[in-house]
PDB file of C-alpha atoms and ligand atoms in Angstrom:
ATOM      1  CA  UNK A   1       0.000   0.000   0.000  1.00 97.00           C
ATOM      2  CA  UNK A   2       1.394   3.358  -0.902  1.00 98.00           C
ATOM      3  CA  UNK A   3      -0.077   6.124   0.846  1.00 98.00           C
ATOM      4  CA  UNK A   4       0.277  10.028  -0.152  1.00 98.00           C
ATOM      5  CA  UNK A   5      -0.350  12.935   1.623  1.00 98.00           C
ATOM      6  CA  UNK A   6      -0.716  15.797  -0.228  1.00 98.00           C
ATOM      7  CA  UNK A   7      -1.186  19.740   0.875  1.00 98.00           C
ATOM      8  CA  UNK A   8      -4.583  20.329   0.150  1.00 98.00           C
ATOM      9  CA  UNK A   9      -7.800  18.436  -1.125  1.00 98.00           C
ATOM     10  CA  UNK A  10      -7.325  19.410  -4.975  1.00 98.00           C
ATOM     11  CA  UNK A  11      -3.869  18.291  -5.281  1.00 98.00           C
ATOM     12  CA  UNK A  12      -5.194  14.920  -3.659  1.00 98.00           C
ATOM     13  CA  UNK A  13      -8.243  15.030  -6.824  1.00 98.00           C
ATOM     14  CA  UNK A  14      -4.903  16.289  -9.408  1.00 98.00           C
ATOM     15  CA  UNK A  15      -3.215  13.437  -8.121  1.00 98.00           C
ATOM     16  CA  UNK A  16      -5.744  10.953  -8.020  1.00 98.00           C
ATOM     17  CA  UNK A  17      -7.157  11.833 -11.588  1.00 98.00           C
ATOM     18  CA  UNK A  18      -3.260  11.600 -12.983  1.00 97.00           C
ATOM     19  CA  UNK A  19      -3.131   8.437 -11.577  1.00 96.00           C
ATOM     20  CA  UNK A  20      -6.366   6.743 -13.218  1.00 96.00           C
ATOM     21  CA  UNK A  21      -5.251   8.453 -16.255  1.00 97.00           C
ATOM     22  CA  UNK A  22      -2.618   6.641 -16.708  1.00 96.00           C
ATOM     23  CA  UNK A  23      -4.271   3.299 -15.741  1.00 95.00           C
ATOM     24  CA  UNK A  24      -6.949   4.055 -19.009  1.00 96.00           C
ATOM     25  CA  UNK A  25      -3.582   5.361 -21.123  1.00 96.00           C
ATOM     26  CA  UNK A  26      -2.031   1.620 -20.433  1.00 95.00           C
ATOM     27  CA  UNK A  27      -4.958  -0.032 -21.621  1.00 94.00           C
ATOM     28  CA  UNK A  28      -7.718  -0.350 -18.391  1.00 95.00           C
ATOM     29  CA  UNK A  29     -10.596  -1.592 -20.619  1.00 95.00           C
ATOM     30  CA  UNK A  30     -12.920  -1.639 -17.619  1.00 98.00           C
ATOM     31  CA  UNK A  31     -12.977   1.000 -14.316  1.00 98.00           C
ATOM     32  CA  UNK A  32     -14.344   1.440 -11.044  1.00 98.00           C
ATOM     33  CA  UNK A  33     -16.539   4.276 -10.116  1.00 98.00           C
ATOM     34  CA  UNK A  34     -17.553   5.932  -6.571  1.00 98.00           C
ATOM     35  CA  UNK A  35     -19.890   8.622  -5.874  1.00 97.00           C
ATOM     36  CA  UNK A  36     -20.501  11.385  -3.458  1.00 95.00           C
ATOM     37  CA  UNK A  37     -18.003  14.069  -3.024  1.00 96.00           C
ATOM     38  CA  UNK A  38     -14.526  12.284  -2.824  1.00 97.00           C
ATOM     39  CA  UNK A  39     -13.809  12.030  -6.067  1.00 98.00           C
ATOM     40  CA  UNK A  40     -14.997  14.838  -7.710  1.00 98.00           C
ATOM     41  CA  UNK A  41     -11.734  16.502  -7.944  1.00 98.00           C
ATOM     42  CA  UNK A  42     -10.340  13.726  -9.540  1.00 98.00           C
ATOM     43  CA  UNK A  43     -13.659  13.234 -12.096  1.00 98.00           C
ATOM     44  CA  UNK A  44     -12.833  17.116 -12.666  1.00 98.00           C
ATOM     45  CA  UNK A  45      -8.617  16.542 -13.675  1.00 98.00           C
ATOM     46  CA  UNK A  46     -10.018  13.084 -15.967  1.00 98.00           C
ATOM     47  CA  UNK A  47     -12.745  15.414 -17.559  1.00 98.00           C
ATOM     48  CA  UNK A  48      -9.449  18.209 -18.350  1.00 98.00           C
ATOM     49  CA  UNK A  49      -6.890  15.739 -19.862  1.00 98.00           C
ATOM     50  CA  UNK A  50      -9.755  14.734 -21.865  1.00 98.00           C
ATOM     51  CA  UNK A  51     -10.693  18.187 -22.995  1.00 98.00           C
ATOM     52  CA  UNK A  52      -6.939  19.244 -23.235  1.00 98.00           C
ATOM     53  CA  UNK A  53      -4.572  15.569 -23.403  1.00 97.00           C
ATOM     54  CA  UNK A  54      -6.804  13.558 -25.679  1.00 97.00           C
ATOM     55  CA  UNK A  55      -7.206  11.066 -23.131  1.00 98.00           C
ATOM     56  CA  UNK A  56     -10.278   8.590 -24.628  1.00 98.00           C
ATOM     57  CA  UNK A  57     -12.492   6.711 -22.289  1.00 98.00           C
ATOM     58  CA  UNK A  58     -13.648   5.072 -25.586  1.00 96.00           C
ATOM     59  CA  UNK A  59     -13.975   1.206 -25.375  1.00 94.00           C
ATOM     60  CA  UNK A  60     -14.008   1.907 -21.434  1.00 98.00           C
ATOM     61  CA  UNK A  61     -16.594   0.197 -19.578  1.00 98.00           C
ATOM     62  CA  UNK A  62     -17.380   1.741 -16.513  1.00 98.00           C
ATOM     63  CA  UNK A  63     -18.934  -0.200 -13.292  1.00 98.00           C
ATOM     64  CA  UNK A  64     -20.418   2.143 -10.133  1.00 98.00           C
ATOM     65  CA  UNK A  65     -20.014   0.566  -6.662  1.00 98.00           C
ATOM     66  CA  UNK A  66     -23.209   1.195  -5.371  1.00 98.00           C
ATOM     67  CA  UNK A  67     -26.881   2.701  -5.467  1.00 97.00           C
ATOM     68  CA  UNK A  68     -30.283   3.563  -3.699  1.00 97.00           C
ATOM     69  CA  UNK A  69     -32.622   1.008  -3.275  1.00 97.00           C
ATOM     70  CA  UNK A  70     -36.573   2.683  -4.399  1.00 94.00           C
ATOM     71  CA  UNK A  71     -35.225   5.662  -5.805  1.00 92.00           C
ATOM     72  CA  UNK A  72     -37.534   6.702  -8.562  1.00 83.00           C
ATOM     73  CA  UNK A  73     -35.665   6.424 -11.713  1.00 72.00           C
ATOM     74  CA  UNK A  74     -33.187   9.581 -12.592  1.00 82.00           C
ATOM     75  CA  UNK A  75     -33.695  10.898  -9.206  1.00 91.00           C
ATOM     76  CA  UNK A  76     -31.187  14.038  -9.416  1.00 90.00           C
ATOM     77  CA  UNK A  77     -29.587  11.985  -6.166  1.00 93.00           C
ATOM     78  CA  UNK A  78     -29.568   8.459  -7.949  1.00 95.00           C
ATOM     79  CA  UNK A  79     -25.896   7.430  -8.602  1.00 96.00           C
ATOM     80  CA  UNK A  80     -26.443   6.559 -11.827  1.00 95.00           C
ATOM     81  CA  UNK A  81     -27.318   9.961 -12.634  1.00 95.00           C
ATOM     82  CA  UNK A  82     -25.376  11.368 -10.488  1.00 95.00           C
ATOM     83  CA  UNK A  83     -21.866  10.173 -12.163  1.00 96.00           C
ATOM     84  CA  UNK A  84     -23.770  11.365 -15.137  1.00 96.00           C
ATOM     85  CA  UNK A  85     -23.512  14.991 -14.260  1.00 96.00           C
ATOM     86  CA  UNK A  86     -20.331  14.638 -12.460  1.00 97.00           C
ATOM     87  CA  UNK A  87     -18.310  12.655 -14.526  1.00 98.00           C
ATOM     88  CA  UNK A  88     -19.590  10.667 -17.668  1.00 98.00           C
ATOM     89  CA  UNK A  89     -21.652  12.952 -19.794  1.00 98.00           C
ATOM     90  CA  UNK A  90     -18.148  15.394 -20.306  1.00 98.00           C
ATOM     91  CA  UNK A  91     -16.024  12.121 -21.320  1.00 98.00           C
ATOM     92  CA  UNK A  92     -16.227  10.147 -24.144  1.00 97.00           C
ATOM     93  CA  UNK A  93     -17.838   7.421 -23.129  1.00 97.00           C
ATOM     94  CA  UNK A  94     -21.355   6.241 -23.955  1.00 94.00           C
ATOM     95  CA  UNK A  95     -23.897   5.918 -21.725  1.00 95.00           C
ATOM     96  CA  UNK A  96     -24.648   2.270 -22.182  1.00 97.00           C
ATOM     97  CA  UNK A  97     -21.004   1.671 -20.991  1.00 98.00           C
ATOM     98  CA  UNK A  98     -21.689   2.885 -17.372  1.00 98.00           C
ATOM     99  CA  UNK A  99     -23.056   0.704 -15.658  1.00 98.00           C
ATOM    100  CA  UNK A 100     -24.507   0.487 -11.824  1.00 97.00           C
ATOM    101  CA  UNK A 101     -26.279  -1.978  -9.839  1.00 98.00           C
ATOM    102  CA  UNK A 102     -31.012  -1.726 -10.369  1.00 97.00           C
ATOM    103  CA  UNK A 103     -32.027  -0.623  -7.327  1.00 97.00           C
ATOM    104  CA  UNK A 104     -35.328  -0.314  -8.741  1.00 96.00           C
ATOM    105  CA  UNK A 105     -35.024  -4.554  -9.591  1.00 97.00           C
ATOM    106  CA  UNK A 106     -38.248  -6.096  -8.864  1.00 97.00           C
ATOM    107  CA  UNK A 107     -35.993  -8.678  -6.957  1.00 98.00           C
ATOM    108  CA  UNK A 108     -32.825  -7.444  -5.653  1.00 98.00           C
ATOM    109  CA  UNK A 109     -30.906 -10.822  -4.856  1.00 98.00           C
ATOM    110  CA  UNK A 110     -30.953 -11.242  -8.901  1.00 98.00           C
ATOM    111  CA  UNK A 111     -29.994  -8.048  -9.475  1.00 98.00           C
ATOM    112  CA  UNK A 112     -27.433  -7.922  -7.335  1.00 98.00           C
ATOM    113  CA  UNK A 113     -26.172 -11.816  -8.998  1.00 98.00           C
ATOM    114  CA  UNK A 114     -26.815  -9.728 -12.918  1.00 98.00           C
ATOM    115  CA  UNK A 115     -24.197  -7.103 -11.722  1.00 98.00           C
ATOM    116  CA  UNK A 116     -21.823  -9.269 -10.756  1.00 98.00           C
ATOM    117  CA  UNK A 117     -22.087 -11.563 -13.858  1.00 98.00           C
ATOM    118  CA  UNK A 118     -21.705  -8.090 -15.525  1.00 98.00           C
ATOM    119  CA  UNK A 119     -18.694  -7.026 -13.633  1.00 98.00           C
ATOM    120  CA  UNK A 120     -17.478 -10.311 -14.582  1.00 97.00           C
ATOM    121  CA  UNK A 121     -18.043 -10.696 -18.498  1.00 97.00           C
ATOM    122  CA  UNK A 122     -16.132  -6.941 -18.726  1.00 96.00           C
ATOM    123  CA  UNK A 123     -13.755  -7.256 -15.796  1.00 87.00           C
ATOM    124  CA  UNK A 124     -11.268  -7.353 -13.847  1.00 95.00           C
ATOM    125  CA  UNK A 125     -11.368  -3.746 -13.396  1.00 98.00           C
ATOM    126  CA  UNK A 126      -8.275  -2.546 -13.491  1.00 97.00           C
ATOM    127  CA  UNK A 127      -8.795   0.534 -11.729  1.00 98.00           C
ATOM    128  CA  UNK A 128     -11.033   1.222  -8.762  1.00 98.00           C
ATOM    129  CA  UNK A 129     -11.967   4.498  -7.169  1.00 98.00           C
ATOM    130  CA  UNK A 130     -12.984   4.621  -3.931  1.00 98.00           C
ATOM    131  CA  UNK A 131     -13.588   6.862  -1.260  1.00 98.00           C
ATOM    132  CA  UNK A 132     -14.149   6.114   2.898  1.00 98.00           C
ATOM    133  CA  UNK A 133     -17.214   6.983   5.014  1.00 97.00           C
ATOM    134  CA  UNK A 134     -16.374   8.478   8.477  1.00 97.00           C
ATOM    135  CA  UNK A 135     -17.138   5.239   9.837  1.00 97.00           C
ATOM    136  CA  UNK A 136     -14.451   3.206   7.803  1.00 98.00           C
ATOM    137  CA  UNK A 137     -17.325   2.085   4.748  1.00 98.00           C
ATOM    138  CA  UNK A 138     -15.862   1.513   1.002  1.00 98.00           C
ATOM    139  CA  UNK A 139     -18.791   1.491  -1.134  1.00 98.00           C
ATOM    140  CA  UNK A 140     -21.384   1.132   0.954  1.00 98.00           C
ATOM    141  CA  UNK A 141     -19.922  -1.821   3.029  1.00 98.00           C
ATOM    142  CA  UNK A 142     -20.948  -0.573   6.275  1.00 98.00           C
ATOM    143  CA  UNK A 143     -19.034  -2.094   9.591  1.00 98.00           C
ATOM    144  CA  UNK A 144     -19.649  -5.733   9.961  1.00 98.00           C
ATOM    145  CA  UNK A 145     -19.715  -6.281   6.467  1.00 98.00           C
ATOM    146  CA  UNK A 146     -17.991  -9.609   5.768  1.00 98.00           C
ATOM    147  CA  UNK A 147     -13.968  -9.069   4.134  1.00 98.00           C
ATOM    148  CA  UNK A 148     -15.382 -11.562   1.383  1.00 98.00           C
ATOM    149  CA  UNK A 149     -18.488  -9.663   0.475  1.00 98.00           C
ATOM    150  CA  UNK A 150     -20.393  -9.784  -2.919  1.00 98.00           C
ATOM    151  CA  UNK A 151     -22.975  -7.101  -4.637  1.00 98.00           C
ATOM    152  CA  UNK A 152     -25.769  -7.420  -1.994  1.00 98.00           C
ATOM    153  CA  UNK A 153     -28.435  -5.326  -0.366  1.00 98.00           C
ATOM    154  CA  UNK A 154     -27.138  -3.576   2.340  1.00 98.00           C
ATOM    155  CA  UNK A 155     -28.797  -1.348   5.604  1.00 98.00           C
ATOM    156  CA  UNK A 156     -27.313   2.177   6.047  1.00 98.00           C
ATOM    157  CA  UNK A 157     -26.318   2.980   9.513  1.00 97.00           C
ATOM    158  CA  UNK A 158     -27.285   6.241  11.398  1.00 97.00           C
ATOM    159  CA  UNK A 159     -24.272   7.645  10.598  1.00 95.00           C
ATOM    160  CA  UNK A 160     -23.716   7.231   6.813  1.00 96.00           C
ATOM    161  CA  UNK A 161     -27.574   8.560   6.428  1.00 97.00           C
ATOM    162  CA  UNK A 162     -26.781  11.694   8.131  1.00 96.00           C
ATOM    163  CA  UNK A 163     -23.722  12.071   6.464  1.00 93.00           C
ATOM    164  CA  UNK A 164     -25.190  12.025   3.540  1.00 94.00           C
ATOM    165  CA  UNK A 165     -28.797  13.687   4.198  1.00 95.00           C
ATOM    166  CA  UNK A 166     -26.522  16.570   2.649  1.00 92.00           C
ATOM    167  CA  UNK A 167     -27.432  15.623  -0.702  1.00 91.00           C
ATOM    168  CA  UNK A 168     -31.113  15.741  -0.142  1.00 93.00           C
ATOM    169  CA  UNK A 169     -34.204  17.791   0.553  1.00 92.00           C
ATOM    170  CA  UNK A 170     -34.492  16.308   4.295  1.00 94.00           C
ATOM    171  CA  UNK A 171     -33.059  13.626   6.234  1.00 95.00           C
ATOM    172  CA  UNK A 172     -36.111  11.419   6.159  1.00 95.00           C
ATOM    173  CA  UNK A 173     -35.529  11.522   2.332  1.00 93.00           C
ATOM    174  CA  UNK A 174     -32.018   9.377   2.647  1.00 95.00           C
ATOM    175  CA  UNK A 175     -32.573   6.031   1.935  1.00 97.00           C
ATOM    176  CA  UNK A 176     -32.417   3.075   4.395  1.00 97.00           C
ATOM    177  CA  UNK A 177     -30.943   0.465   1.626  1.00 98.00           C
ATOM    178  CA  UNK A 178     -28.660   0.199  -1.046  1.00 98.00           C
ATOM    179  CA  UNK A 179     -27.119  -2.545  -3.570  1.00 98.00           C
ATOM    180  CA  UNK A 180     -23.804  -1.997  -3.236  1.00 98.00           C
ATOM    181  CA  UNK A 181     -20.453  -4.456  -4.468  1.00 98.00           C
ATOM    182  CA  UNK A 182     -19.187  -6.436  -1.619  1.00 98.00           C
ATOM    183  CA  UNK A 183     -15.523  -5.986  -0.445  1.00 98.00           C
ATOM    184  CA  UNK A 184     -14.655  -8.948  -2.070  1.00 98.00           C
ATOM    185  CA  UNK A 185     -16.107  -7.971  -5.220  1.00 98.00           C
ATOM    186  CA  UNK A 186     -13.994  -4.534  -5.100  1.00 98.00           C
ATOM    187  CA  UNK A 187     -11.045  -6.356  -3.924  1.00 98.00           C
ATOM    188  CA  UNK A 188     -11.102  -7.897  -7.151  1.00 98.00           C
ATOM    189  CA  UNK A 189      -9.998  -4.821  -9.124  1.00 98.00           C
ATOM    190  CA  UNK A 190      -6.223  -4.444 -10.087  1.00 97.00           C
ATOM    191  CA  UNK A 191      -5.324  -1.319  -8.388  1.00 97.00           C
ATOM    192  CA  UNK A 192      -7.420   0.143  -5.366  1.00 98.00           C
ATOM    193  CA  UNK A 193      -7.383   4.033  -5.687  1.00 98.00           C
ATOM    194  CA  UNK A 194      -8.900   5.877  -2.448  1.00 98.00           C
ATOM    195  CA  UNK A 195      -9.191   9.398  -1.775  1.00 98.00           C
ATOM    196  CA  UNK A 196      -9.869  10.730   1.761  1.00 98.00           C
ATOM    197  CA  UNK A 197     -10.030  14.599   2.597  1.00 98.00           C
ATOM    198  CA  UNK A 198     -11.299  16.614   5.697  1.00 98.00           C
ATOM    199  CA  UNK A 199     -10.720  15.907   9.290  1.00 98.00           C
ATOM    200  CA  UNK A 200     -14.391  14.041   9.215  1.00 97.00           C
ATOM    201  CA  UNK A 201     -11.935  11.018   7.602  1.00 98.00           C
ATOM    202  CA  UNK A 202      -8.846  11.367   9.707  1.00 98.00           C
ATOM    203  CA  UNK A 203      -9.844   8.378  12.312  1.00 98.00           C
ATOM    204  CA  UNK A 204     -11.181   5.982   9.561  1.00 98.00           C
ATOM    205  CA  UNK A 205      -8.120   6.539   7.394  1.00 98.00           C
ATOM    206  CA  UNK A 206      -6.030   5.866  10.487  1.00 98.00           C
ATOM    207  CA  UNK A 207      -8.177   2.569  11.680  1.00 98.00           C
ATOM    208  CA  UNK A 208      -8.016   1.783   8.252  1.00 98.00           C
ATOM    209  CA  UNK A 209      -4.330   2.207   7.180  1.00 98.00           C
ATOM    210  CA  UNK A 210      -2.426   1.666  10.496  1.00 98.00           C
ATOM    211  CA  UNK A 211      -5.294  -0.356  12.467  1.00 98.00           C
ATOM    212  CA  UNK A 212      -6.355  -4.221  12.629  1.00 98.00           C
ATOM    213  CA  UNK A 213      -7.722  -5.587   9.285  1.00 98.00           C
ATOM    214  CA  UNK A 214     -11.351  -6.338  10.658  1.00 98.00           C
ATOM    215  CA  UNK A 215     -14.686  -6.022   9.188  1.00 98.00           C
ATOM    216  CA  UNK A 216     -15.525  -3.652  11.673  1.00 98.00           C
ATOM    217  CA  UNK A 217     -13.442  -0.878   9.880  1.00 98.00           C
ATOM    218  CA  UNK A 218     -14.315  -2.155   5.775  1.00 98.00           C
ATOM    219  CA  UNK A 219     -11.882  -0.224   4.427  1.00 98.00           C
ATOM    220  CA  UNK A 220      -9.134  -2.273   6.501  1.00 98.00           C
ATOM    221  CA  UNK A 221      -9.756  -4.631   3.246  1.00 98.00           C
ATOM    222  CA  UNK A 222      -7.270  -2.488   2.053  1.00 98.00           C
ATOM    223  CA  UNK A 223      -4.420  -3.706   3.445  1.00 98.00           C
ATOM    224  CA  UNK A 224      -4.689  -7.662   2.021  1.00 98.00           C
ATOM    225  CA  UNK A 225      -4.781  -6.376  -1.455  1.00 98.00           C
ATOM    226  CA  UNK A 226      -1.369  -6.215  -3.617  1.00 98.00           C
ATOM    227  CA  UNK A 227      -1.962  -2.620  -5.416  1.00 98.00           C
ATOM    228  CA  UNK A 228      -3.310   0.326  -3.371  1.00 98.00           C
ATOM    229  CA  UNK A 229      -2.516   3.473  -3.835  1.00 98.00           C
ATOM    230  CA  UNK A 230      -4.436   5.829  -0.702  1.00 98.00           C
ATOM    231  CA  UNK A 231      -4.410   9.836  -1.141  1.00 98.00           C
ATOM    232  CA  UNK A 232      -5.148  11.715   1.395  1.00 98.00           C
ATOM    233  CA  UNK A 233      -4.618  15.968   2.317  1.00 98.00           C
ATOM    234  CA  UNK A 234      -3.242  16.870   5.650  1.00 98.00           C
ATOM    235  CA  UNK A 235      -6.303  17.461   7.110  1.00 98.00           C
ATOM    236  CA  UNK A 236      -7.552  13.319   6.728  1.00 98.00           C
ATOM    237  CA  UNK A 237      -3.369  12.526   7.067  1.00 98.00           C
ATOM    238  CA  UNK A 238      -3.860  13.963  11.137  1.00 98.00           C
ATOM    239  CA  UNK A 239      -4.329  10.483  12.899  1.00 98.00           C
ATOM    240  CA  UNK A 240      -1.851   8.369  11.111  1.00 98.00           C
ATOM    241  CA  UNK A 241       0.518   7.548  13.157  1.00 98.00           C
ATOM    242  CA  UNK A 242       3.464   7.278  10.761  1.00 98.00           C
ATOM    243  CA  UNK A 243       3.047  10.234   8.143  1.00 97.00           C
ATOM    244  CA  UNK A 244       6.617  11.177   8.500  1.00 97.00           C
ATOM    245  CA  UNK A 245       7.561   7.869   7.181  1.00 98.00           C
ATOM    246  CA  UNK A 246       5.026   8.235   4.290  1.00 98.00           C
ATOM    247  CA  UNK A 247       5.859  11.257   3.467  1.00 98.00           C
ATOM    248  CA  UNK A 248       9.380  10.836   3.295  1.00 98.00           C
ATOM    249  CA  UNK A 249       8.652   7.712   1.018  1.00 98.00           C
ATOM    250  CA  UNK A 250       6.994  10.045  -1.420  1.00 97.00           C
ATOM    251  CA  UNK A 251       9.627  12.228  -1.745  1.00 97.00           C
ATOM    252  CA  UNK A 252      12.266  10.113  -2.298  1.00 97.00           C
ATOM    253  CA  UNK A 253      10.041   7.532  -4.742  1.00 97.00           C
ATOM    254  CA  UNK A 254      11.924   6.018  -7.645  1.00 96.00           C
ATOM    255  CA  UNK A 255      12.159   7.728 -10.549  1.00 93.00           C
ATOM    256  CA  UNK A 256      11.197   4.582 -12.765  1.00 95.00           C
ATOM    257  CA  UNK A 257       8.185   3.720 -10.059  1.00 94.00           C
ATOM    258  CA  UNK A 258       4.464   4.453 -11.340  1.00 91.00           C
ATOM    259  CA  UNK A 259       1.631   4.500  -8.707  1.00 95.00           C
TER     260      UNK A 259
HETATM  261  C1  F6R B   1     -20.183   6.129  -2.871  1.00 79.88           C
HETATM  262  C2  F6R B   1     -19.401   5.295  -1.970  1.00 79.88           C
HETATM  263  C3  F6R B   1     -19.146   5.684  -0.565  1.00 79.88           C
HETATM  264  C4  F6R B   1     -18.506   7.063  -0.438  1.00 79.88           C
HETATM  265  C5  F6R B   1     -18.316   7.423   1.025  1.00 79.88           C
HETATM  266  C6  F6R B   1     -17.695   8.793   1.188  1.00 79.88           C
HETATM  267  O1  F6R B   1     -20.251   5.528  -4.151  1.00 79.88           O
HETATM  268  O2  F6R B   1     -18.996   4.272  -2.393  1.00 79.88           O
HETATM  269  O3  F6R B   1     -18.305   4.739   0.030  1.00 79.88           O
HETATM  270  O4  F6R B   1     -17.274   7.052  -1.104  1.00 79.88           O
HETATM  271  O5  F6R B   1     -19.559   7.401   1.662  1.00 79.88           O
HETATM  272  O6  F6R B   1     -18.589   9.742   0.719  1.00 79.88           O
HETATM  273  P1  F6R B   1     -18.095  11.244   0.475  1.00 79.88           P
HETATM  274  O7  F6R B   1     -17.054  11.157  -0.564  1.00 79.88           O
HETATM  275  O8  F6R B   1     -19.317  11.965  -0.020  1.00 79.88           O
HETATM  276  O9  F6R B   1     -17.583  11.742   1.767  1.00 79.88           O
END
């Protein structure tokens, strides 16, 4: 696991978008989406090289991690539409190449089985994006979740509701359920790319970086896979315990090494 701290939250989203960048420039024919606002600095720096590097998402398939269960369809809040506006709509890639678990499926279970089959058939993903809730979920793998997880339905806590109530008209409106990929599912992908900013995320990076790998922090998942790459600004850097060390490892990283 590499981690980087950078100075402020948009270097972490230059960073981070430089990084997947090059993942689609060597040939990633399938990539790993998150929503909310974690990535959006690094949706922003992919939608630039696009614009002004000719970097082509074409022949990209594209898989979300999660979504709202009973949403009515193209809810402004849905996460299909959502990377939509964000992300997709100013890339080259078609619509019918982003793909996202039906939380509007008649039955769920076999939705959730379809998405996998469909992560399957276009996988591995060679890239994932991810970032952390305050209480250590990737995706929406809340504590508890098992390490070995697939695309499931899945009960918001407290927490992650309130946290994101921001995105809606009241807190009532939030969703209690979501399909989301399981941790196994997103361990699957070749590289793990996480972004964390804000002191909200400074003691789930830290119980998720430096603490026991348990399914009571998901994101400890982290730590058994071969090729994560975790960016953080100072602000979600605080608790670590050993930023000096990672910092110094940054600054003195082989020339020849990618991310
Ligand atoms: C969303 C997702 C979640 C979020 C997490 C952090 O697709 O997978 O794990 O990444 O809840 O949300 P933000 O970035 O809004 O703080």
């Amino acid at each position: 696991m590499e981690l980087v701290i950078t100075d402020t939250a948009d270097q972490a989203g230059v960073l981070a978008g430089g990084i997947i960048a090059a993942d689609v420039r060597a040939g990633a024919r399938a990539i790993g989406l998150a929503t909310g606002s974690s990535p959006l600095g690094a949706y922003r720096e992919l939608i630039r090289r696009h614009r002004d590097e000719d970097l082509s998402f074409a022949g990209v398939q594209a898989f979300l991690l999660d979504e709202y269960i009973d949403l009515p369809a193209g809810h402004p809040q849905s996460y299909a539409r959502f990377i939509r506006d964000e992300f997709t709509s100013h890339i080259d890639i078609d619509d019918a190449a982003v793909h996202s678990p039906d939380g509007n499926a008649a039955d769920l279970p076999a939705a959730a089985a379809a998405y996998e089959a469909a992560i399957a058939a276009a996988g591995p993903v060679a890239v994932q994006i991810l970032g952390i809730g305050a209480n250590g979920h990737i995706g929406f793998n809340e504590p508890g979740s098992s390490l070995r997880s697939r695309t499931r339905v899945k009960t918001l806590t407290p927490r992650t509701r309130a946290d994101n109530a921001r995105f809606f008209d009241t807190p009532d409106d939030v969703p209690t359920h979501v399909l989301t990929q399981g941790l196994g599912t997103i361990s699957d992908a070749g590289h793990l790319v996480m972004i964390a900013t804000g002191p909200s995320k400074a003691a789930a990076v830290a119980a998720a970086v430096e603490g026991p790998v348990s399914a009571f922090c998901p994101a400890s998942i982290l730590q058994m896979h071969p090729h994560v790459t975790v960016i953080t600004d100072e602000s979600a850097a605080a608790a670590l315990t050993q930023g000096d060390y990672y910092r110094f490892a940054h600054a003195n990283k082989p020339h020849w090494q990618g991310y």
